[in-house]
Amino acid sequence: MPFPPPAQKAMTQLNREAFKRTIKVYAVRIPSAKVMAFQKQIRSDLFNQPKLRNVVDDGESKETRLVLLRSDVTSPELKEVSDEGKKIIESEGLGIAEHTIDLQYDYWTSEEVLRAILPDELTEVPSAFTAVGHIAHMNLREEYLPWKSIIGQVILDKNKTIKTVVNKLDAIDTTFRFFKMEILAGENNMIAEVKESGCRFRFDFSQVYWNSRLHTEHDRLIQQFAKNEYVCDVFAGVGPFALPAAKKGCNVYANDLNPVSYKWMMENIKLNKIKDNLHAYNLDGREFIHKAIADLDLAMNAGNKWKTFDHFVMNLPATAIEFLDAFRGAYRSKKSIYEQSGSPKLPMVHCHCFSKSPTPNIDIMERIQHATGEPVDAASTFVHWVRKVAPNKDMYCVSFRLTPDMIFAETRSA
């Protein structure tokens, strides 16, 4: 960077006035009518700096303009300019002038400002964040915490759509799936609104789980759901799978154990004007699977007919595989009906999980078999890599079809 901000290594509170720098450059005085043609002729010798102009007003005359030269040109003799460039300047220019540029805090990016403040031994600059509506969600490592307030304020200043900057305090709550966080800068307003997959979502980001980085994964699965299919979302959160699926015309049964997530899912159902094809629950995952199966059976008046979900979505990567035992024996009472119906297709399960194994496919299959008590059908199984969450930890989504041995087993989870 040719014009870094002045170093402020002793700064403990953000002082924007300390970020001022004056630079002097040389310029060629050119008649206004000839400026565009002249710039093309000396293109390689132009100032050409981000967010700064190559052409400025000439304080001495309204008939001329100043065309700024490269910042490494250090004298009016233009020793650093090529011979060809000098000839053009001599023939077209009306003289050489010195021009002063005043740079202030607003000129530099958040990364440039923070680099000027943070100690040199901290080689990385923590300027990245995940945007959740008006909230910037950061995950600062311990060594950056002494500067957390300055970091938060700089991020707030440099991102005009951000009104609140927060920092994650600890790992995700495994029961209700939300991060504890502190406000670093900005408004104390954690009610976020996000648009995703054709839906609007509103929620309290401090009490529910939302990850904007998963929008591609949300869309990927939603595209696999067909209109009028039945989708069971076991860990629905505030509805990033459930609501778009319902808007698509699917019949959705969605659940979350966190009562706050359930509350906001209900709010989002109203917000998106979803009528009768989304049924929300606030239950434990295993209890919900059994309840949803029974409720669908009742709603369809299935009786002696066969009707089940087309898809089960299980987006709780830390523990979702452990909940697969709920499918063992889940349809035991329907075995004879299934056989009489010509063995129709059984539900697809889309289960998110983490793996640290060098052979993740094998690792995931073994864990599924341990949970269900039965091997998966390899022909209908697909393991999709979602994203890297840590240096040796990746997130996957395994899609597999339930088998008769799983759902008609003599034992089932309580």
Short mmCIF file of C-alpha atoms in Angstrom, two decimals:
data_model
loop_
_atom_site.label_atom_id
_atom_site.label_comp_id
_atom_site.label_asym_id
_atom_site.label_seq_id
_atom_site.Cartn_x
_atom_site.Cartn_y
_atom_site.Cartn_z
CA MET A 1 0.00 0.00 0.00
CA PRO A 2 1.68 3.27 -1.09
CA PHE A 3 -0.07 5.44 1.55
CA PRO A 4 -0.55 3.48 4.78
CA PRO A 5 -2.17 5.26 7.72
CA PRO A 6 0.13 6.59 10.44
CA ALA A 7 1.02 3.93 12.98
CA GLN A 8 -0.94 4.17 16.24
CA LYS A 9 0.47 1.27 18.24
CA ALA A 10 -0.22 2.91 21.62
CA MET A 11 -3.89 3.58 20.88
CA THR A 12 -6.30 2.02 23.40
CA GLN A 13 -9.43 3.96 22.39
CA LEU A 14 -10.26 4.79 18.82
CA ASN A 15 -9.23 8.35 17.91
CA ARG A 16 -10.20 9.02 14.31
CA GLU A 17 -8.42 12.39 14.30
CA ALA A 18 -5.10 10.59 14.70
CA PHE A 19 -5.49 9.10 11.24
CA LYS A 20 -4.41 11.95 9.03
CA ARG A 21 -1.73 11.98 6.42
CA THR A 22 -0.65 14.56 3.85
CA ILE A 23 1.01 13.47 0.64
CA LYS A 24 2.50 15.60 -2.12
CA VAL A 25 2.55 14.62 -5.75
CA TYR A 26 3.53 16.30 -8.98
CA ALA A 27 1.01 17.12 -11.66
CA VAL A 28 0.93 18.37 -15.23
CA ARG A 29 -1.18 21.46 -15.98
CA ILE A 30 -3.30 20.65 -19.03
CA PRO A 31 -6.00 22.62 -20.91
CA SER A 32 -9.36 21.21 -19.85
CA ALA A 33 -10.32 20.19 -23.39
CA LYS A 34 -7.20 18.06 -23.78
CA VAL A 35 -7.31 16.18 -20.45
CA MET A 36 -8.90 12.94 -21.69
CA ALA A 37 -6.55 12.57 -24.66
CA PHE A 38 -3.54 13.44 -22.51
CA GLN A 39 -4.38 10.77 -19.93
CA LYS A 40 -4.45 8.11 -22.64
CA GLN A 41 -1.04 9.19 -23.87
CA ILE A 42 0.68 8.92 -20.47
CA ARG A 43 -1.43 6.12 -19.02
CA SER A 44 1.56 4.33 -17.42
CA ASP A 45 2.67 7.52 -15.62
CA LEU A 46 -0.70 8.45 -14.08
CA PHE A 47 -1.28 8.60 -10.31
CA ASN A 48 -3.75 5.67 -10.40
CA GLN A 49 -4.47 5.18 -6.69
CA PRO A 50 -7.64 3.58 -5.26
CA LYS A 51 -10.38 6.02 -4.21
CA LEU A 52 -8.33 9.01 -5.43
CA ARG A 53 -8.72 10.94 -8.67
CA ASN A 54 -6.13 11.30 -11.40
CA VAL A 55 -7.48 14.72 -12.41
CA VAL A 56 -8.21 17.61 -10.00
CA ASP A 57 -9.13 21.27 -10.26
CA ASP A 58 -6.36 23.77 -10.92
CA GLY A 59 -6.50 26.47 -8.29
CA GLU A 60 -4.82 28.95 -10.64
CA SER A 61 -7.21 28.75 -13.58
CA LYS A 62 -10.64 27.43 -14.54
CA GLU A 63 -9.36 26.82 -18.06
CA THR A 64 -6.88 24.14 -16.99
CA ARG A 65 -6.82 20.99 -14.91
CA LEU A 66 -4.08 19.16 -13.02
CA VAL A 67 -3.30 15.62 -14.12
CA LEU A 68 -1.56 13.81 -11.26
CA LEU A 69 1.58 11.77 -11.87
CA ARG A 70 2.84 8.62 -10.15
CA SER A 71 3.54 9.00 -6.43
CA ASP A 72 7.17 7.96 -6.90
CA VAL A 73 7.88 11.02 -9.06
CA THR A 74 9.89 13.07 -6.55
CA SER A 75 10.98 16.23 -8.37
CA PRO A 76 9.67 18.76 -10.91
CA GLU A 77 12.33 17.51 -13.33
CA LEU A 78 10.31 14.26 -13.58
CA LYS A 79 13.42 12.05 -13.46
CA GLU A 80 11.30 8.94 -12.83
CA VAL A 81 9.15 9.48 -15.94
CA SER A 82 10.12 7.70 -19.16
CA ASP A 83 11.70 9.71 -21.98
CA GLU A 84 8.61 9.18 -24.12
CA GLY A 85 6.41 10.42 -21.28
CA LYS A 86 8.54 13.52 -20.82
CA LYS A 87 8.23 14.39 -24.51
CA ILE A 88 4.44 14.17 -24.35
CA ILE A 89 4.35 16.28 -21.18
CA GLU A 90 6.61 18.91 -22.73
CA SER A 91 4.53 19.14 -25.91
CA GLU A 92 1.04 19.03 -24.32
CA GLY A 93 1.56 20.41 -20.82
CA LEU A 94 1.52 24.01 -19.65
CA GLY A 95 3.82 23.39 -16.73
CA ILE A 96 4.46 21.25 -13.67
CA ALA A 97 2.66 21.87 -10.39
CA GLU A 98 2.85 20.41 -6.92
CA HIS A 99 -0.43 19.08 -5.51
CA THR A 100 -1.25 18.20 -1.89
CA ILE A 101 -3.67 15.42 -0.92
CA ASP A 102 -5.01 15.19 2.63
CA LEU A 103 -5.95 11.65 3.67
CA GLN A 104 -8.16 11.07 6.70
CA TYR A 105 -9.67 8.16 8.64
CA ASP A 106 -12.42 7.61 6.07
CA TYR A 107 -9.89 6.88 3.32
CA TRP A 108 -8.48 3.68 4.79
CA THR A 109 -10.19 0.28 5.03
CA SER A 110 -10.89 -1.46 8.32
CA GLU A 111 -7.96 -3.80 7.70
CA GLU A 112 -5.57 -0.89 7.05
CA VAL A 113 -6.68 1.01 10.16
CA LEU A 114 -6.44 -2.04 12.39
CA ARG A 115 -3.03 -2.94 11.00
CA ALA A 116 -1.84 0.52 12.08
CA ILE A 117 -3.18 -0.05 15.62
CA LEU A 118 -2.47 -3.70 16.43
CA PRO A 119 1.01 -4.84 17.52
CA ASP A 120 3.22 -6.12 14.72
CA GLU A 121 3.48 -9.55 16.36
CA LEU A 122 -0.24 -10.08 15.66
CA THR A 123 0.25 -10.96 12.04
CA GLU A 124 -3.42 -11.39 11.14
CA VAL A 125 -5.90 -8.54 11.10
CA PRO A 126 -9.36 -9.57 12.36
CA SER A 127 -11.49 -7.59 9.90
CA ALA A 128 -13.68 -10.47 8.70
CA PHE A 129 -17.19 -11.05 10.02
CA THR A 130 -20.44 -12.76 9.16
CA ALA A 131 -23.32 -10.39 8.46
CA VAL A 132 -26.68 -11.32 9.97
CA GLY A 133 -28.99 -8.52 8.93
CA HIS A 134 -27.63 -5.37 10.59
CA ILE A 135 -25.35 -7.42 12.89
CA ALA A 136 -21.67 -8.17 12.26
CA HIS A 137 -20.79 -11.43 14.00
CA MET A 138 -17.08 -11.80 14.83
CA ASN A 139 -15.13 -14.62 16.42
CA LEU A 140 -12.08 -12.97 17.96
CA ARG A 141 -9.25 -15.11 19.22
CA GLU A 142 -8.03 -14.49 22.76
CA GLU A 143 -4.93 -12.55 21.75
CA TYR A 144 -7.10 -9.87 20.09
CA LEU A 145 -9.44 -9.31 23.04
CA PRO A 146 -7.50 -6.34 24.55
CA TRP A 147 -8.39 -4.42 21.36
CA LYS A 148 -11.94 -5.76 20.99
CA SER A 149 -13.67 -2.39 21.47
CA ILE A 150 -11.48 -0.67 18.89
CA ILE A 151 -11.94 -3.57 16.47
CA GLY A 152 -15.71 -3.42 16.89
CA GLN A 153 -15.84 0.34 16.36
CA VAL A 154 -13.68 0.21 13.24
CA ILE A 155 -15.87 -2.54 11.75
CA LEU A 156 -18.94 -0.43 12.56
CA ASP A 157 -17.43 2.67 10.94
CA LYS A 158 -16.34 0.96 7.76
CA ASN A 159 -19.51 -1.00 6.97
CA LYS A 160 -22.49 1.28 6.48
CA THR A 161 -25.13 -1.48 6.61
CA ILE A 162 -23.84 -2.69 10.00
CA LYS A 163 -25.44 -1.21 13.12
CA THR A 164 -24.24 -3.71 15.75
CA VAL A 165 -20.96 -5.60 16.14
CA VAL A 166 -20.87 -8.68 18.37
CA ASN A 167 -18.22 -11.20 19.38
CA LYS A 168 -18.83 -14.88 20.12
CA LEU A 169 -17.89 -15.71 23.70
CA ASP A 170 -17.87 -19.50 23.70
CA ALA A 171 -18.83 -22.62 21.78
CA ILE A 172 -22.38 -23.20 20.61
CA ASP A 173 -24.91 -24.25 23.21
CA THR A 174 -25.57 -27.92 22.39
CA THR A 175 -29.08 -27.90 23.84
CA PHE A 176 -30.61 -24.80 22.26
CA ARG A 177 -28.01 -24.12 19.55
CA PHE A 178 -27.06 -20.49 20.02
CA PHE A 179 -23.85 -18.61 20.78
CA LYS A 180 -23.35 -16.46 23.84
CA MET A 181 -22.02 -13.14 22.64
CA GLU A 182 -21.10 -9.63 23.70
CA ILE A 183 -21.73 -6.34 21.94
CA LEU A 184 -18.47 -4.68 20.89
CA ALA A 185 -19.91 -1.57 19.24
CA GLY A 186 -23.15 -0.04 18.02
CA GLU A 187 -26.78 -0.49 18.97
CA ASN A 188 -27.95 -2.95 21.60
CA ASN A 189 -30.38 -4.49 19.11
CA MET A 190 -30.16 -8.22 18.50
CA ILE A 191 -33.41 -8.57 16.53
CA ALA A 192 -32.12 -9.33 13.04
CA GLU A 193 -33.99 -9.57 9.77
CA VAL A 194 -32.56 -11.60 6.90
CA LYS A 195 -33.77 -12.45 3.42
CA GLU A 196 -32.89 -15.94 2.17
CA SER A 197 -34.35 -18.46 -0.29
CA GLY A 198 -37.23 -16.15 -1.16
CA CYS A 199 -38.29 -15.75 2.49
CA ARG A 200 -37.91 -13.15 5.23
CA PHE A 201 -36.61 -14.28 8.60
CA ARG A 202 -36.78 -12.27 11.81
CA PHE A 203 -35.23 -13.51 15.07
CA ASP A 204 -33.26 -12.66 18.19
CA PHE A 205 -29.74 -13.53 17.14
CA SER A 206 -28.59 -13.73 20.77
CA GLN A 207 -30.99 -16.59 21.57
CA VAL A 208 -31.34 -18.70 18.43
CA TYR A 209 -29.01 -20.34 15.92
CA TRP A 210 -28.53 -18.72 12.53
CA ASN A 211 -25.57 -19.11 10.19
CA SER A 212 -25.66 -17.03 7.00
CA ARG A 213 -22.80 -19.10 5.59
CA LEU A 214 -25.20 -22.02 5.21
CA HIS A 215 -27.52 -20.31 2.71
CA THR A 216 -26.04 -22.35 -0.16
CA GLU A 217 -26.66 -25.57 1.75
CA HIS A 218 -30.22 -24.50 2.55
CA ASP A 219 -30.89 -23.86 -1.14
CA ARG A 220 -29.23 -27.12 -2.21
CA LEU A 221 -31.58 -29.26 -0.16
CA ILE A 222 -34.68 -27.18 -0.87
CA GLN A 223 -34.10 -27.77 -4.58
CA GLN A 224 -34.44 -31.51 -3.91
CA PHE A 225 -37.95 -31.12 -2.49
CA ALA A 226 -40.81 -31.33 -4.99
CA LYS A 227 -44.15 -29.58 -4.70
CA ASN A 228 -46.67 -31.56 -2.63
CA GLU A 229 -43.95 -33.72 -1.05
CA TYR A 230 -43.94 -34.19 2.72
CA VAL A 231 -40.90 -32.81 4.54
CA CYS A 232 -40.10 -33.35 8.22
CA ASP A 233 -37.54 -30.85 9.61
CA VAL A 234 -36.35 -32.26 12.94
CA PHE A 235 -34.07 -29.38 14.06
CA ALA A 236 -35.71 -26.51 12.21
CA GLY A 237 -34.40 -23.49 14.12
CA VAL A 238 -36.29 -20.41 12.91
CA GLY A 239 -37.11 -22.14 9.63
CA PRO A 240 -34.38 -21.75 6.95
CA PHE A 241 -35.31 -25.13 5.43
CA ALA A 242 -38.94 -25.32 6.52
CA LEU A 243 -40.29 -21.98 5.31
CA PRO A 244 -38.84 -22.03 1.76
CA ALA A 245 -39.99 -25.65 1.41
CA ALA A 246 -43.51 -24.65 2.46
CA LYS A 247 -43.47 -21.69 0.06
CA LYS A 248 -42.46 -24.12 -2.66
CA GLY A 249 -45.64 -26.07 -2.01
CA CYS A 250 -44.32 -28.85 0.22
CA ASN A 251 -46.20 -30.06 3.26
CA VAL A 252 -43.83 -29.36 6.13
CA TYR A 253 -43.68 -30.53 9.74
CA ALA A 254 -40.98 -28.51 11.54
CA ASN A 255 -39.64 -28.69 15.06
CA ASP A 256 -37.11 -27.11 17.40
CA LEU A 257 -36.41 -27.81 21.06
CA ASN A 258 -35.45 -24.20 21.78
CA PRO A 259 -38.67 -22.40 22.78
CA VAL A 260 -37.27 -19.10 21.48
CA SER A 261 -36.54 -20.66 18.07
CA TYR A 262 -40.06 -22.06 18.05
CA LYS A 263 -41.47 -18.62 18.86
CA TRP A 264 -39.59 -16.98 15.99
CA MET A 265 -40.47 -19.80 13.60
CA MET A 266 -44.13 -19.08 14.35
CA GLU A 267 -43.50 -15.37 13.76
CA ASN A 268 -41.78 -16.13 10.46
CA ILE A 269 -44.68 -18.31 9.33
CA LYS A 270 -46.92 -15.24 9.72
CA LEU A 271 -44.33 -12.90 8.24
CA ASN A 272 -44.17 -15.00 5.07
CA LYS A 273 -47.95 -15.52 4.92
CA ILE A 274 -47.69 -19.30 4.99
CA LYS A 275 -51.16 -20.72 5.55
CA ASP A 276 -51.88 -24.38 6.23
CA ASN A 277 -48.94 -26.42 4.94
CA LEU A 278 -46.43 -25.82 7.76
CA HIS A 279 -46.97 -27.42 11.19
CA ALA A 280 -44.60 -26.24 13.95
CA TYR A 281 -43.57 -28.16 17.09
CA ASN A 282 -41.49 -27.50 20.19
CA LEU A 283 -40.26 -30.98 21.16
CA ASP A 284 -37.17 -33.09 21.68
CA GLY A 285 -35.92 -34.41 18.34
CA ARG A 286 -36.68 -38.10 19.00
CA GLU A 287 -40.10 -37.32 20.42
CA PHE A 288 -40.86 -35.14 17.42
CA ILE A 289 -39.95 -37.82 14.87
CA HIS A 290 -42.43 -40.23 16.46
CA LYS A 291 -45.04 -37.48 16.91
CA ALA A 292 -44.76 -36.23 13.32
CA ILE A 293 -45.08 -39.76 11.94
CA ALA A 294 -48.22 -40.32 14.00
CA ASP A 295 -49.69 -36.90 13.15
CA LEU A 296 -49.16 -37.36 9.43
CA ASP A 297 -50.77 -40.78 9.61
CA LEU A 298 -53.74 -39.27 11.41
CA ALA A 299 -54.00 -36.25 9.11
CA MET A 300 -54.08 -38.45 6.03
CA ASN A 301 -56.60 -40.80 7.62
CA ALA A 302 -54.18 -43.44 6.45
CA GLY A 303 -55.61 -46.23 8.55
CA ASN A 304 -54.66 -49.24 6.56
CA LYS A 305 -52.93 -47.22 3.86
CA TRP A 306 -49.26 -46.34 3.52
CA LYS A 307 -48.21 -42.72 3.85
CA THR A 308 -44.94 -41.37 5.15
CA PHE A 309 -42.66 -38.40 4.73
CA ASP A 310 -40.61 -38.04 1.58
CA HIS A 311 -37.72 -36.29 3.39
CA PHE A 312 -36.40 -35.94 6.92
CA VAL A 313 -33.99 -33.02 7.42
CA MET A 314 -31.67 -33.27 10.44
CA ASN A 315 -29.52 -30.14 10.57
CA LEU A 316 -27.83 -30.47 13.95
CA PRO A 317 -24.31 -31.46 12.88
CA ALA A 318 -22.86 -31.87 16.38
CA THR A 319 -25.31 -34.62 17.41
CA ALA A 320 -27.84 -35.35 14.63
CA ILE A 321 -26.46 -38.82 13.89
CA GLU A 322 -27.18 -39.84 17.49
CA PHE A 323 -30.89 -39.12 16.89
CA LEU A 324 -31.08 -41.61 14.01
CA ASP A 325 -31.94 -44.30 16.54
CA ALA A 326 -35.45 -42.77 16.56
CA PHE A 327 -36.08 -44.38 13.17
CA ARG A 328 -35.40 -47.89 14.47
CA GLY A 329 -38.83 -49.52 14.63
CA ALA A 330 -40.59 -46.21 13.90
CA TYR A 331 -42.91 -47.83 11.33
CA ARG A 332 -43.02 -51.30 12.88
CA SER A 333 -46.84 -51.33 12.94
CA LYS A 334 -46.96 -50.63 9.20
CA LYS A 335 -44.84 -53.53 8.03
CA SER A 336 -47.67 -55.61 6.59
CA ILE A 337 -49.24 -52.55 4.93
CA TYR A 338 -45.87 -51.68 3.41
CA GLU A 339 -45.49 -55.17 1.97
CA GLN A 340 -49.04 -55.16 0.63
CA SER A 341 -48.48 -51.76 -0.99
CA GLY A 342 -45.75 -53.09 -3.25
CA SER A 343 -42.85 -51.84 -1.16
CA PRO A 344 -43.09 -48.08 -1.96
CA LYS A 345 -40.08 -45.82 -1.57
CA LEU A 346 -39.10 -45.09 1.99
CA PRO A 347 -38.11 -41.60 3.22
CA MET A 348 -34.79 -39.96 2.41
CA VAL A 349 -32.90 -38.68 5.43
CA HIS A 350 -30.61 -35.65 5.03
CA CYS A 351 -28.42 -35.68 8.14
CA HIS A 352 -25.74 -33.08 8.80
CA CYS A 353 -22.67 -34.04 10.78
CA PHE A 354 -19.05 -33.21 11.50
CA SER A 355 -16.10 -35.46 10.79
CA LYS A 356 -12.41 -35.19 11.60
CA SER A 357 -11.59 -38.50 9.93
CA PRO A 358 -9.21 -38.73 6.95
CA THR A 359 -11.83 -41.11 5.49
CA PRO A 360 -15.06 -39.22 6.28
CA ASN A 361 -17.35 -41.43 4.17
CA ILE A 362 -16.35 -44.54 6.10
CA ASP A 363 -16.52 -42.69 9.42
CA ILE A 364 -20.03 -41.35 8.74
CA MET A 365 -21.39 -44.69 7.49
CA GLU A 366 -20.10 -46.49 10.57
CA ARG A 367 -21.71 -43.92 12.86
CA ILE A 368 -25.05 -44.21 11.07
CA GLN A 369 -24.98 -47.99 11.36
CA HIS A 370 -24.16 -47.73 15.05
CA ALA A 371 -27.13 -45.38 15.62
CA THR A 372 -29.70 -47.27 13.54
CA GLY A 373 -28.41 -50.76 14.17
CA GLU A 374 -28.41 -51.43 10.43
CA PRO A 375 -26.14 -50.64 7.48
CA VAL A 376 -27.27 -47.99 5.02
CA ASP A 377 -28.19 -48.76 1.43
CA ALA A 378 -25.04 -47.72 -0.42
CA ALA A 379 -26.88 -47.33 -3.73
CA SER A 380 -29.12 -44.56 -2.36
CA THR A 381 -26.53 -42.83 -0.18
CA PHE A 382 -24.64 -39.64 -1.00
CA VAL A 383 -22.19 -37.75 1.22
CA HIS A 384 -21.97 -34.04 0.41
CA TRP A 385 -19.17 -31.83 1.74
CA VAL A 386 -20.71 -28.61 3.12
CA ARG A 387 -17.85 -26.52 4.53
CA LYS A 388 -14.73 -26.49 6.69
CA VAL A 389 -15.48 -25.40 10.26
CA ALA A 390 -11.98 -25.85 11.73
CA PRO A 391 -8.53 -26.83 10.42
CA ASN A 392 -9.23 -30.56 10.97
CA LYS A 393 -13.02 -30.54 11.10
CA ASP A 394 -15.44 -30.53 8.17
CA MET A 395 -19.22 -30.42 7.95
CA TYR A 396 -21.05 -32.91 5.73
CA CYS A 397 -24.58 -33.78 4.79
CA VAL A 398 -25.25 -37.48 4.28
CA SER A 399 -28.42 -38.29 2.35
CA PHE A 400 -29.61 -41.88 2.59
CA ARG A 401 -32.85 -43.77 2.26
CA LEU A 402 -34.27 -45.52 5.30
CA THR A 403 -34.37 -49.30 4.90
CA PRO A 404 -37.05 -51.81 5.95
CA ASP A 405 -34.57 -53.33 8.42
CA MET A 406 -34.32 -49.95 10.15
CA ILE A 407 -37.95 -48.86 10.33
CA PHE A 408 -39.57 -52.28 10.95
CA ALA A 409 -37.11 -53.43 13.63
CA GLU A 410 -38.62 -55.06 16.71
CA THR A 411 -37.04 -52.50 19.04
CA ARG A 412 -37.25 -48.73 18.85
CA SER A 413 -35.94 -45.86 20.90
CA ALA A 414 -37.99 -44.65 23.84
#
